[in-house]
Tab-separated table of C-alpha atoms in Angstrom:
chain	number	residue	atom	x	y	z
L	257	MET	CA	-138.901	-25.045	81.013
L	258	HIS	CA	-142.103	-26.815	81.034
L	259	GLN	CA	-143.655	-24.441	83.060
L	260	GLN	CA	-142.415	-21.466	81.000
L	261	LEU	CA	-143.721	-23.130	77.993
L	262	ALA	CA	-147.116	-23.430	79.820
L	263	ARG	CA	-147.037	-19.440	80.111
L	264	LEU	CA	-145.994	-18.897	76.781
L	265	LEU	CA	-149.052	-20.864	75.515
L	266	ARG	CA	-151.380	-18.706	77.675
L	267	GLY	CA	-149.857	-15.751	76.536
L	268	ALA	CA	-148.678	-16.442	72.790
L	269	GLY	CA	-151.355	-13.682	71.542
L	270	ALA	CA	-149.948	-10.919	73.674
L	271	ALA	CA	-147.917	-7.853	72.630
L	272	ASP	CA	-144.922	-8.668	75.042
L	273	PHE	CA	-144.775	-12.372	73.794
L	274	PRO	CA	-141.422	-11.801	71.864
L	275	GLY	CA	-139.785	-10.669	74.973
L	276	ARG	CA	-141.119	-13.584	76.928
L	277	LEU	CA	-139.885	-15.808	74.256
L	278	ASP	CA	-136.600	-14.647	74.504
L	279	HIS	CA	-136.122	-14.698	78.201
L	280	CYS	CA	-137.316	-18.495	78.139
L	281	LEU	CA	-134.808	-19.406	75.501
L	282	ARG	CA	-131.833	-17.642	77.216
L	283	GLU	CA	-132.442	-19.502	80.074
L	284	LEU	CA	-132.318	-22.844	77.848
L	285	VAL	CA	-129.156	-21.887	75.891
L	286	GLY	CA	-127.682	-18.725	77.411
L	287	HIS	CA	-127.391	-16.648	74.227
L	288	GLU	CA	-125.893	-13.251	74.218
L	289	THR	CA	-128.162	-11.135	71.735
L	290	VAL	CA	-131.682	-11.848	69.858
L	291	LEU	CA	-133.073	-10.323	66.922
L	292	ILE	CA	-136.626	-11.002	65.883
L	293	ASN	CA	-137.278	-10.120	62.452
L	294	ALA	CA	-140.043	-10.494	59.947
L	295	TYR	CA	-139.274	-11.202	56.321
L	296	ARG	CA	-141.521	-10.709	53.384
L	297	GLY	CA	-139.535	-11.686	49.775
L	298	ARG	CA	-136.676	-9.781	49.591
L	299	ARG	CA	-137.869	-6.554	51.239
L	300	ARG	CA	-135.993	-5.095	54.004
L	301	PRO	CA	-136.304	-7.302	57.319
L	302	LEU	CA	-138.928	-5.557	59.858
L	303	LEU	CA	-137.499	-5.531	63.017
L	304	VAL	CA	-140.358	-7.288	65.725
L	305	HIS	CA	-137.853	-7.451	68.879
L	306	ASP	CA	-134.291	-7.277	70.014
L	307	ASP	CA	-132.221	-6.700	73.193
L	308	TYR	CA	-129.406	-4.365	71.839
L	309	PRO	CA	-128.674	-1.612	74.314
L	310	PRO	CA	-128.534	1.697	72.769
L	311	HIS	CA	-124.668	1.958	72.541
L	312	ARG	CA	-124.817	-0.996	70.368
L	313	ARG	CA	-127.793	-0.202	68.007
L	314	GLU	CA	-126.235	1.428	65.356
L	315	GLN	CA	-123.838	-1.376	64.859
L	316	GLY	CA	-126.351	-4.327	65.496
L	317	ILE	CA	-129.606	-3.088	64.471
L	318	GLU	CA	-129.752	-0.002	62.033
L	319	ARG	CA	-126.564	-1.401	60.143
L	320	TYR	CA	-128.174	-4.745	59.600
L	321	LEU	CA	-131.575	-3.317	58.509
L	322	SER	CA	-129.887	-0.635	56.211
L	323	GLU	CA	-127.341	-2.916	53.866
L	324	ALA	CA	-126.009	-5.813	56.085
L	325	TYR	CA	-129.202	-7.682	55.457
L	326	LEU	CA	-128.628	-8.125	51.618
L	327	LEU	CA	-125.400	-10.500	52.447
L	328	ASP	CA	-127.012	-12.339	55.374
L	329	PRO	CA	-127.065	-16.043	55.284
L	330	PHE	CA	-130.314	-16.115	57.027
L	331	PHE	CA	-131.938	-13.719	54.601
L	332	ALA	CA	-130.755	-15.959	51.748
L	333	ALA	CA	-131.933	-18.895	53.066
L	334	VAL	CA	-135.445	-17.442	53.748
L	335	SER	CA	-135.418	-16.174	50.019
L	336	GLU	CA	-134.846	-19.527	48.958
L	337	GLY	CA	-137.613	-21.107	50.543
L	338	LEU	CA	-136.336	-21.942	54.152
L	339	ASP	CA	-139.390	-21.435	56.527
L	340	GLN	CA	-139.068	-23.883	59.503
L	341	GLY	CA	-136.758	-25.404	61.923
L	342	ALA	CA	-133.417	-24.624	64.151
L	343	HIS	CA	-130.394	-23.751	61.976
L	344	ARG	CA	-126.815	-22.674	62.767
L	345	LEU	CA	-125.255	-20.141	60.938
L	346	ARG	CA	-122.485	-21.966	59.591
L	347	GLU	CA	-125.002	-24.545	58.323
L	348	LEU	CA	-126.820	-22.397	55.738
L	349	ALA	CA	-123.540	-19.856	55.018
L	350	PRO	CA	-121.194	-20.248	52.186
L	351	ASP	CA	-118.073	-22.037	52.360
L	352	ARG	CA	-115.596	-18.554	53.066
L	353	PHE	CA	-118.216	-16.827	54.976
L	354	GLU	CA	-116.113	-16.162	58.000
L	355	ALA	CA	-113.262	-15.142	56.078
L	356	SER	CA	-115.753	-12.730	54.106
L	357	ASP	CA	-115.544	-8.763	54.560
L	358	TYR	CA	-119.262	-8.915	55.364
L	359	TYR	CA	-118.621	-11.522	58.306
L	360	ALA	CA	-115.729	-9.011	59.571
L	361	HIS	CA	-117.693	-5.737	59.355
L	362	TYR	CA	-120.751	-7.299	60.717
L	363	TYR	CA	-120.471	-10.296	62.854
L	364	ARG	CA	-116.889	-9.917	64.348
L	365	SER	CA	-117.348	-6.166	65.010
L	366	LEU	CA	-120.215	-7.399	67.321
L	367	GLY	CA	-118.208	-9.765	69.126
L	368	LEU	CA	-120.569	-12.725	67.772
L	369	VAL	CA	-118.864	-16.083	67.275
L	370	ASP	CA	-122.013	-17.958	66.608
L	371	GLU	CA	-125.711	-17.567	65.632
L	372	VAL	CA	-129.010	-19.802	65.416
L	373	GLY	CA	-131.876	-19.082	63.630
L	374	LEU	CA	-135.687	-20.368	64.299
L	375	PHE	CA	-137.621	-19.900	61.346
L	376	CYS	CA	-141.314	-19.882	61.124
L	377	ARG	CA	-143.803	-19.187	57.946
L	378	VAL	CA	-146.656	-17.306	59.953
L	379	GLU	CA	-148.237	-16.124	56.755
L	380	GLU	CA	-148.456	-17.214	53.297
L	381	ASP	CA	-145.469	-14.545	52.171
L	382	VAL	CA	-144.239	-13.861	55.832
L	383	VAL	CA	-141.390	-15.600	57.695
L	384	ILE	CA	-140.380	-14.873	61.413
L	385	ALA	CA	-136.555	-15.287	62.241
L	386	VAL	CA	-135.411	-15.500	65.739
L	387	SER	CA	-131.770	-15.159	65.676
L	388	LEU	CA	-129.921	-15.808	68.818
L	389	GLY	CA	-126.317	-14.390	68.658
L	390	PHE	CA	-123.419	-16.226	70.656
L	391	GLY	CA	-120.445	-14.520	71.592
L	392	ILE	CA	-117.541	-14.127	73.819
L	393	LYS	CA	-119.260	-13.088	76.842
L	394	SER	CA	-122.134	-15.750	76.453
L	395	PRO	CA	-121.506	-19.812	76.598
L	396	PRO	CA	-120.420	-21.320	73.585
L	397	LEU	CA	-123.181	-23.035	71.933
L	398	THR	CA	-122.755	-26.667	72.353
L	399	ARG	CA	-124.404	-29.840	70.889
L	400	ARG	CA	-126.654	-30.408	73.771
L	401	ALA	CA	-128.129	-26.739	73.407
L	402	MET	CA	-128.515	-26.941	69.528
L	403	GLN	CA	-130.277	-30.386	70.183
L	404	ALA	CA	-132.415	-28.734	72.620
L	405	LEU	CA	-133.696	-25.715	70.179
L	406	ARG	CA	-134.137	-28.158	67.407
L	407	HIS	CA	-136.514	-30.380	69.568
L	408	LEU	CA	-138.184	-27.059	70.832
L	409	SER	CA	-138.389	-25.361	67.265
L	410	PRO	CA	-142.000	-26.792	66.557
L	411	MET	CA	-143.462	-25.246	69.390
L	412	VAL	CA	-141.578	-22.134	69.122
L	413	GLU	CA	-143.352	-22.153	65.349
L	414	ALA	CA	-146.625	-22.677	66.814
L	415	LEU	CA	-146.298	-19.833	69.226
L	416	LEU	CA	-145.096	-17.559	66.659
L	417	VAL	CA	-147.826	-18.246	64.472
L	418	GLU	CA	-150.439	-17.758	67.433
L	419	TYR	CA	-148.422	-14.789	67.828
L	420	TRP	CA	-148.820	-13.191	64.495
L	421	LYS	CA	-152.443	-13.998	64.313
L	422	TRP	CA	-153.203	-11.676	67.024
L	423	GLN	CA	-150.379	-9.156	66.665
L	424	GLY	CA	-149.440	-9.542	62.937
L	425	SER	CA	-152.015	-6.770	61.992
L	426	GLN	CA	-149.943	-3.879	63.627
L	427	PHE	CA	-146.994	-5.022	61.060
L	428	GLN	CA	-148.699	-5.190	58.176
L	429	GLN	CA	-148.680	-1.689	56.977
L	430	ARG	CA	-145.124	-1.755	58.228
L	431	LEU	CA	-143.888	-4.843	56.104
L	432	ALA	CA	-145.637	-2.814	52.789
L	433	ASP	CA	-143.599	0.192	53.313
L	434	GLN	CA	-140.335	-1.713	53.614
L	435	GLU	CA	-138.317	-0.729	50.567
L	436	PRO	CA	-136.404	-3.516	49.141
L	437	VAL	CA	-132.598	-2.523	48.869
L	438	GLU	CA	-132.416	-5.551	46.550
L	439	ALA	CA	-132.325	-3.172	43.635
L	440	ALA	CA	-128.837	-1.776	44.821
L	441	PHE	CA	-127.762	-5.358	45.067
L	442	ALA	CA	-128.924	-6.373	41.685
L	443	SER	CA	-127.894	-3.075	40.064
L	444	PHE	CA	-124.113	-2.761	41.238
L	445	GLY	CA	-121.872	-2.560	38.555
L	446	ALA	CA	-124.700	-2.008	35.908
L	447	GLY	CA	-123.473	-0.403	32.670
L	448	VAL	CA	-119.785	-1.843	33.578
L	449	LEU	CA	-120.195	-5.257	34.493
L	450	THR	CA	-121.388	-8.227	32.526
L	451	ALA	CA	-124.598	-10.065	33.891
L	452	ARG	CA	-122.540	-12.994	34.403
L	453	GLU	CA	-119.940	-10.744	36.431
L	454	GLN	CA	-122.540	-9.372	38.584
L	455	GLU	CA	-123.732	-12.845	39.415
L	456	ILE	CA	-120.073	-13.531	40.584
L	457	VAL	CA	-119.707	-10.168	42.609
L	458	ARG	CA	-122.976	-11.403	44.494
L	459	LEU	CA	-121.620	-14.560	45.122
L	460	LEU	CA	-118.056	-13.358	46.371
L	461	LEU	CA	-119.610	-10.626	48.251
L	462	ALA	CA	-121.863	-13.238	50.118
L	463	GLY	CA	-118.703	-15.412	51.087
L	464	HIS	CA	-118.450	-17.979	48.186
L	465	SER	CA	-114.858	-18.974	47.104
L	466	THR	CA	-114.026	-19.296	43.887
L	467	LYS	CA	-114.703	-23.186	43.682
L	468	SER	CA	-118.269	-22.491	45.409
L	469	ALA	CA	-118.918	-19.774	43.356
L	470	ALA	CA	-117.989	-22.020	40.230
L	471	ARG	CA	-120.446	-24.817	41.259
L	472	GLU	CA	-123.463	-22.294	41.924
L	473	LEU	CA	-123.138	-20.940	38.372
L	474	ASP	CA	-122.168	-24.153	36.873
L	475	ILE	CA	-118.850	-23.102	35.226
L	476	SER	CA	-115.205	-23.832	35.716
L	477	ASP	CA	-112.871	-22.499	38.696
L	478	GLY	CA	-110.390	-20.937	35.558
L	479	THR	CA	-113.591	-19.133	34.376
L	480	VAL	CA	-114.868	-17.380	37.911
L	481	LYS	CA	-110.997	-16.498	38.297
L	482	VAL	CA	-110.751	-14.714	34.859
L	483	HIS	CA	-114.153	-12.717	35.461
L	484	ARG	CA	-112.794	-11.863	38.692
L	485	LYS	CA	-109.686	-10.214	37.356
L	486	HIS	CA	-111.984	-8.316	34.987
L	487	ILE	CA	-114.369	-7.297	37.603
L	488	TYR	CA	-111.356	-5.795	39.379
L	489	GLN	CA	-110.321	-3.807	36.244
L	490	ARG	CA	-113.631	-2.705	35.651
L	491	LEU	CA	-114.418	-1.576	39.110
L	492	GLU	CA	-111.109	-0.160	39.715
L	493	VAL	CA	-110.427	-2.004	42.818
L	494	SER	CA	-107.690	-4.308	43.548
L	495	SER	CA	-108.972	-6.359	46.544
L	496	GLN	CA	-112.119	-8.060	48.039
L	497	SER	CA	-112.134	-5.231	50.707
L	498	GLN	CA	-112.090	-2.418	48.060
L	499	LEU	CA	-114.770	-4.513	46.456
L	500	PHE	CA	-116.955	-4.906	49.372
L	501	ARG	CA	-116.441	-1.120	50.498
L	502	GLN	CA	-117.561	0.128	46.941
L	503	PHE	CA	-120.479	-2.069	47.254
L	504	LEU	CA	-121.545	-0.573	50.501
L	505	ASP	CA	-121.353	3.000	49.446
L	506	TYR	CA	-123.353	1.905	46.235
L	507	VAL	CA	-126.095	0.484	48.425
L	508	ALA	CA	-125.984	3.603	50.846
L	509	LEU	CA	-126.411	5.933	47.775
L	510	VAL	CA	-129.177	4.025	46.088
L	511	SER	CA	-131.092	4.134	49.551
L	512	ARG	CA	-130.573	7.864	49.897
L	513	GLN	CA	-132.013	8.357	46.381
L	514	ARG	CA	-134.907	6.193	47.190
L	515	ALA	CA	-135.727	8.052	50.355
L	516	GLY	CA	-135.475	11.579	48.829
């Protein structure tokens, strides 16, 4: 490992550094998939590196970058200021995340059971997240492996800063061109739902339970339940799954309109 780190240090500014970092981390913890994304504010993430085979790219890459990232705990954490360290998905996700339609729609369909993100602020307004996915085909993420990633994360951060210093210019225009789909997230239900009901929809879709949503908004559980009943009635849905499907359809519509 020390020899690999030495090689990474010598080549941190090279264009192929993300792939070599992936290889080094894979030997350490045996992850199944990797996504390295650059985040600027709440814009659509920019893909820097991945290892998805062609037959899994639509599910693992295109779906994430077109719609799924809006409900991603890593994206939410970066938006709220997280910019360093190694963090397990379950540490950042809402309390009902694994029971959410988003989890089933994205994570479970990819066969992922766990994920770790290594975060680094490489510029004042740019954060890189190295997302390591663990699935049924990879060894489970052990406490020892997680501890190793935490110990290694300061080195990874320093390497990513060096990489961005030399290679970041090739991504700047693409980052600027990334259209934020946040408008779709913010406007879903506009004209039908109240502002508070829209807030509750966003929390429920992201995987918050009634109690968690109530804590986030500093209101009672009963108030959230009443709002939820009104939301279902006004959007003419009868389940969380139907609400989620309607949201994805709306995001797709807004994306097509912006592109056209």
